[in-house]
Each structure stands twice: as C-alpha cells, then as structure tokens.
Short mmCIF file of C-alpha atoms in Angstrom, two decimals:
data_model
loop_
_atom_site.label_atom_id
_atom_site.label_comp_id
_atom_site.label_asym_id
_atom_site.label_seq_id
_atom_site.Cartn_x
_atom_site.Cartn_y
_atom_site.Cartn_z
CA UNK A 1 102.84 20.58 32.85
CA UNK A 2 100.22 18.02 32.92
CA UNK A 3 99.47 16.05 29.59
CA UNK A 4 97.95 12.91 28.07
CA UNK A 5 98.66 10.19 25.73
CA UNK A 6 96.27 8.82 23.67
CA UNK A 7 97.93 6.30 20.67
CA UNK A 8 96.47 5.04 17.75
CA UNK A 9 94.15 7.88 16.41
CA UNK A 10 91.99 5.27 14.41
CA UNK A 11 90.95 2.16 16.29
CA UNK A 12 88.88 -0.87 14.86
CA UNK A 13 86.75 -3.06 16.64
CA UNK A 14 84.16 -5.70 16.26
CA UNK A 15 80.58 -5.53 17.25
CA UNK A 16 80.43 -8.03 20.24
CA UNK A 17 84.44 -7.53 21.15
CA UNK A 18 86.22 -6.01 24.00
CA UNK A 19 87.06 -2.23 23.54
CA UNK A 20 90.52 -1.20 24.68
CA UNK A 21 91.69 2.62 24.69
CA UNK A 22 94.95 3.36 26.41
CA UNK A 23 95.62 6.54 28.28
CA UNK A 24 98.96 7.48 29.80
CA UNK A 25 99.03 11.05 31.89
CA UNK A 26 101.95 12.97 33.61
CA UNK A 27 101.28 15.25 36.23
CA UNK A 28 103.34 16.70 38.85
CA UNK A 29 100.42 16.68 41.42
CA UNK A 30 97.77 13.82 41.83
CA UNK A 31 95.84 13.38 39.13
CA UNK A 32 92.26 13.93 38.12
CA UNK A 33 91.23 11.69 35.36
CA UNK A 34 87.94 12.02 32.48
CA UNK A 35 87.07 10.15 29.25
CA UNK A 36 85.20 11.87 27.40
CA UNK A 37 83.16 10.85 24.10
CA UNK A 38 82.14 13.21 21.21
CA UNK A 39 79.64 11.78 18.64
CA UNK A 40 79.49 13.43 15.41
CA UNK A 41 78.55 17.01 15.10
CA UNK A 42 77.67 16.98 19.11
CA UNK A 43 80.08 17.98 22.18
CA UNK A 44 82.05 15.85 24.60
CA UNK A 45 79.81 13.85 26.80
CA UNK A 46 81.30 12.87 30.24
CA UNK A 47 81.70 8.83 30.20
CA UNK A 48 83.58 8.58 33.34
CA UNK A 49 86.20 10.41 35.96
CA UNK A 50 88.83 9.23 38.21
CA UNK A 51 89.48 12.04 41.42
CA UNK A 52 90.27 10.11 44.28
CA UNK A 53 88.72 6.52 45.91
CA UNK A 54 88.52 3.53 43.99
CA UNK A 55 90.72 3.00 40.92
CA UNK A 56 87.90 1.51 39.26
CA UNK A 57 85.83 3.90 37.91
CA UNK A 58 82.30 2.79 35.96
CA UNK A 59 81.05 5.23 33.81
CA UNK A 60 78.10 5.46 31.03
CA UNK A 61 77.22 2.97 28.40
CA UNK A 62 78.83 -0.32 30.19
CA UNK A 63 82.48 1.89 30.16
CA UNK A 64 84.92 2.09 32.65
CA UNK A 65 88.52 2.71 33.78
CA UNK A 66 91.15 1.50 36.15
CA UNK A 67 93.35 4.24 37.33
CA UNK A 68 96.60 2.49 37.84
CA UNK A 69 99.31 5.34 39.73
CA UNK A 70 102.55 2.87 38.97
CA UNK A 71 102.01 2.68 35.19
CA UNK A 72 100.22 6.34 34.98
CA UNK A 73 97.55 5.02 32.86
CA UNK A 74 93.95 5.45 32.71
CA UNK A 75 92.93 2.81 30.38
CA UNK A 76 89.19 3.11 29.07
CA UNK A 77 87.78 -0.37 28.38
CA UNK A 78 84.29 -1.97 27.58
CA UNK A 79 83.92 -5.88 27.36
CA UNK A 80 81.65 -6.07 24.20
CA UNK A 81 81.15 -3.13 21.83
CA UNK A 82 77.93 -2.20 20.06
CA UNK A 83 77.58 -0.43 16.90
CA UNK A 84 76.68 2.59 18.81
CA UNK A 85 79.73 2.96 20.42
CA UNK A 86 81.24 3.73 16.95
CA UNK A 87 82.44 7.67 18.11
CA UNK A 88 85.47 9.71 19.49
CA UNK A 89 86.64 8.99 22.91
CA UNK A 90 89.06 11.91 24.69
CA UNK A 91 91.25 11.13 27.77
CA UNK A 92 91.82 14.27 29.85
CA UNK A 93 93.91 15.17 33.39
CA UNK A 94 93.43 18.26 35.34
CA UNK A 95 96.37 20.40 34.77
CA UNK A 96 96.88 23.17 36.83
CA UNK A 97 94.39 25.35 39.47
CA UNK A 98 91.24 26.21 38.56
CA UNK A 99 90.34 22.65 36.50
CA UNK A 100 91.49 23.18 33.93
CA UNK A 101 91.87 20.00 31.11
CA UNK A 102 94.62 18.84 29.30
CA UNK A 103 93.35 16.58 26.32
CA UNK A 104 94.77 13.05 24.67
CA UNK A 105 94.57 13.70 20.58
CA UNK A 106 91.71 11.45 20.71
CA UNK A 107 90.79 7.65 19.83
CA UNK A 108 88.24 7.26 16.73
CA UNK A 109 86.35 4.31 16.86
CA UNK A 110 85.39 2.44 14.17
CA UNK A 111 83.14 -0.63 15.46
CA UNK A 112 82.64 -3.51 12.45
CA UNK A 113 79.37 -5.30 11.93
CA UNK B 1 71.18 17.64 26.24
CA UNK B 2 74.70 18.66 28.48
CA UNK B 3 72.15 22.34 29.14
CA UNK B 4 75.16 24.10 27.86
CA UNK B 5 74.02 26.17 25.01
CA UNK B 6 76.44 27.94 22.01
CA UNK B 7 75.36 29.96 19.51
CA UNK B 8 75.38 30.26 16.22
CA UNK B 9 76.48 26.56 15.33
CA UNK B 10 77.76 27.31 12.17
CA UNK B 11 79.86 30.27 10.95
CA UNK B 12 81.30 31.59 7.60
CA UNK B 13 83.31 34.71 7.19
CA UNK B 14 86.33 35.88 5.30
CA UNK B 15 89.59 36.99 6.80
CA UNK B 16 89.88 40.17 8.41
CA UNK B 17 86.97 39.66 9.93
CA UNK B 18 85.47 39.73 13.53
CA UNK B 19 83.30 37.38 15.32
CA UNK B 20 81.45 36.83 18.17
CA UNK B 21 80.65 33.19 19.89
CA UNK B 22 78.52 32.91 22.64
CA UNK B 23 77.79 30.49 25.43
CA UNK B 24 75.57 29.99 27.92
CA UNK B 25 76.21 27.53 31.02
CA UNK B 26 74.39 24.97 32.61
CA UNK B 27 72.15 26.65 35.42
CA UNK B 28 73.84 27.14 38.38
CA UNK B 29 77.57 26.69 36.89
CA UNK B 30 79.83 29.61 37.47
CA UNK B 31 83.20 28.38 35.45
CA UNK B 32 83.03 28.90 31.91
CA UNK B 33 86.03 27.52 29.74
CA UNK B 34 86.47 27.62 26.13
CA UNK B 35 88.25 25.33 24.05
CA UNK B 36 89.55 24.97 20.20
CA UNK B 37 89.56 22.05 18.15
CA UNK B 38 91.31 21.77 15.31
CA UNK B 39 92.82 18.45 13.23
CA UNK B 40 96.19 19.94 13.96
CA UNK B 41 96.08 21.07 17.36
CA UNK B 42 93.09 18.48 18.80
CA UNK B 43 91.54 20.41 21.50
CA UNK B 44 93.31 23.15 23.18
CA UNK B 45 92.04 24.90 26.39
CA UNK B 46 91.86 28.70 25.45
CA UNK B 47 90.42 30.47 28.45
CA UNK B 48 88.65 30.08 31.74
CA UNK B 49 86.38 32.96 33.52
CA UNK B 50 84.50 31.89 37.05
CA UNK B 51 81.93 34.31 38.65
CA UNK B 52 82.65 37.23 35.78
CA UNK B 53 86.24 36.89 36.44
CA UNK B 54 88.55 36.04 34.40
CA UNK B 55 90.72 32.44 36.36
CA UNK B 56 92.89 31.10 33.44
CA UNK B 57 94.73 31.56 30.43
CA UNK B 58 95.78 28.67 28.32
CA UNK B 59 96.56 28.53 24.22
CA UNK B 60 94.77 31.71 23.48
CA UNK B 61 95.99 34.63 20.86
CA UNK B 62 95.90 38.17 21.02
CA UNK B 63 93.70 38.22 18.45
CA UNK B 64 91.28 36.41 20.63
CA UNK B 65 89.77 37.69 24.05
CA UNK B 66 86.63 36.77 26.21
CA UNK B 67 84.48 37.91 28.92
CA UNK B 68 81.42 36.69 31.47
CA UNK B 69 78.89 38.70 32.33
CA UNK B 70 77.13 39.05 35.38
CA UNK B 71 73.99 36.87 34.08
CA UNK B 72 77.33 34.30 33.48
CA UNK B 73 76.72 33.63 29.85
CA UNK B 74 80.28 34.07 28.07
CA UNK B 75 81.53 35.51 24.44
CA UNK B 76 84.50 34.93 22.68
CA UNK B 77 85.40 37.23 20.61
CA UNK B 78 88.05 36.56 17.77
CA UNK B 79 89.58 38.91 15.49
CA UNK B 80 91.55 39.99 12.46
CA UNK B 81 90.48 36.23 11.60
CA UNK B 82 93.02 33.90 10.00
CA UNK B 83 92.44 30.84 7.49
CA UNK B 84 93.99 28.99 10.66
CA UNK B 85 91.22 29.87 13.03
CA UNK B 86 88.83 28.06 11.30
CA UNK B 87 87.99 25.30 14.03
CA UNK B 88 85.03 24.10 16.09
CA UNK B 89 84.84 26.33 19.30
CA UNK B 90 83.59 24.44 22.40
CA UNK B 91 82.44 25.75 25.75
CA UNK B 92 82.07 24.36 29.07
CA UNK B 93 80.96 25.13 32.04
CA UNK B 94 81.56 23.32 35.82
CA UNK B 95 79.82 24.43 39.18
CA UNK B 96 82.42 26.05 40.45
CA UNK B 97 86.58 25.75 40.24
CA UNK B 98 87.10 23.04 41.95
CA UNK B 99 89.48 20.10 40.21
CA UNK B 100 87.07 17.35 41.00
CA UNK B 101 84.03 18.90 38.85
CA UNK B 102 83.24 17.68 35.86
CA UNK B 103 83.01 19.95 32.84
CA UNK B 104 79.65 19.93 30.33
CA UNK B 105 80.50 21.15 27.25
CA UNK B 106 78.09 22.23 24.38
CA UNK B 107 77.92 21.09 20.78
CA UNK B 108 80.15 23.94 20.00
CA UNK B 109 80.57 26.75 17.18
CA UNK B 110 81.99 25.63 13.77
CA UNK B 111 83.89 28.74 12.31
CA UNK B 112 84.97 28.49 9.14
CA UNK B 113 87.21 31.36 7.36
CA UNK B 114 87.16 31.58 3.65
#
C-alpha cells in the first residue's frame, strides 16, 4: 500500500528563512504527489501536485516541490518564510484506484518573528 | 472558499448516540470522499462515493456508513458513538475519479462525544 512520511511534527522557522518540509512516499505504481496546507479551524487547501511532467512543481504562496523518483521524496520548500505561512502542511500520494489519498502525519509550522 | 460546504461545523453529543454530517461538493464534482482526523490517527480516508455510487472503502467502522444522493450532496452517518470518534470530519470532493484530480476539501465537522 501506498504511504507517506512526513518527520518532525513541529518545525521552527524564521521569518525571512528558507522553509524545508521533507516528504518520502512508497508506492507500488507511479506516484501522484499533493501538499496540502490546513490553517486553523479551516480545511486543507491545495498548495501544489506532482502527476506526471516536470519534477518541479510551483504551487501557491511562493511554494514548491521537486519530485525526485531515486530518493522517493517530495520535498516541499519555500526560500523565505513569512509570518503567514505559520500553519499545517500535509504531504499526500494517491494510493490505490479511484484517487484516493494517503496522508503524511503532518508538519506544524511555527514561523519566529 | 474551496465551494465545498459541511454542515453543522460543530457537534456535541453523548455516547450512544447517532449523527448525521453532511456535505455538499463543489459544482460539477461527482467524487465525494470523507476523511477523519484525529491527533492519534492524523487523517484517515474513510469512504469514497462517485456519481451516487459507492467507489471505495478505506478506515471506516461498522458503526459508520455513508451515501450520495442523486443531487450528489453526501451524509455520513455515525453511530452507537464512542468517546474515540470524537474527531474533525472532512469532506472532499474531485471532478471525477481520476488519480490526477485534485481534491477540495471543506472546513470540516468537529464532533465531539461527551
């Protein structure tokens, strides 16, 4: 079955510094890709997706993500965070027919002034 | 504003109970899926309808069941409710069931047993 890694539930960051999430997937079949980002008390907002094409993927809010197939990662990155980016970010792959998502336990952001 | 809508937003019961969640997808959108999150579990994919049909089955209890209706707005319906079901309830929908489509979830449905 198709799953995601997501380490380091909490993750600190200054304001102005580079943002770094890691995602590692398995999957037995080629692999769809999201990030997702849930602000507090909302739903998961789409920041990006990987399906097929380029391996760099640029998503919402200055985010994006290199799909890299020989490390099976999906690494979420942003060069200089903003207090605004301060949420919880979600790595998900496709698992199975019918798109269905397999979720990372999530990254929580904490971005310091 | 994803356009998917869930209602109520907030719900308080006591064990035993039953309750019913509903969802309504983005215009257009024929896959509904509904997901739990909980701190223990993170979020779990509980089951998947397309076109009234019911397509998947992931993490989901007995307890628990679901349907689509032909106007394609969804309810989950949980029963016999446990202190452990209290969790926020998401749904999303997609345009149809292919891989590639992105899924737009709502703010989802806090349930909270007492």
């Amino acid at each position: 079955a198709q799953s995601v890694t997501q380490l380091g539930s909490h993750v600190s960051v200054s304001e102005g510094a580079l943002v770094l999430l890691r995602c590692n997937y398995s999957s037995s079949v080629p692999p769809y890709l999201f990030w997702y980002v849930q602000y507090p008390n909302q739903g998961l907002q789409l920041l990006l997706k990987y399906t097929t094409g380029a391996t760099l993927v640029k998503g919402i809010n200055g985010f994006e993500a290199e799909f890299k197939k020989s490390e099976t990662s999906f690494h979420l990155t942003k060069p200089s965070a903003h207090m605004s980016d301060a949420a919880e970010y979600f790595c998900a792959v496709r698992t199975g027919g019918n798109n269905r998502l397999a979720f990372g336990k999530g990254n929580q952001v904490v971005v310091i002034p | 504003d994803s356009g998917v809508t869930q209602t109520p937003k907030h719900l308080i019961t006591a064990t035993g109970q039953r309750v019913t969640l509903r969802c309504s997808p983005r215009s257009g959108d024929l896959s509904v899926y509904w997901y739990q999150q909980s701190l223990d579990q993170g979020l779990q994919f509980l089951i998947q309808y397309y076109n009234g049909e019911e397509r998947a089955k992931g993490n989901i209890l007995e307890r628990f069941s679901a349907q689509q209706f032909p106007d394609l707005h969804s309810e989950l319906n949980l029963s016999s409710l446990e202190l452990g079901d209290s969790a926020l309830y998401f749904c999303a929908s997609s345009r149809d069931r292919r891989n590639n489509q992105p899924q737009h979830f709502g703010d989802g449905t806090r349930l909270s047993i007492l």
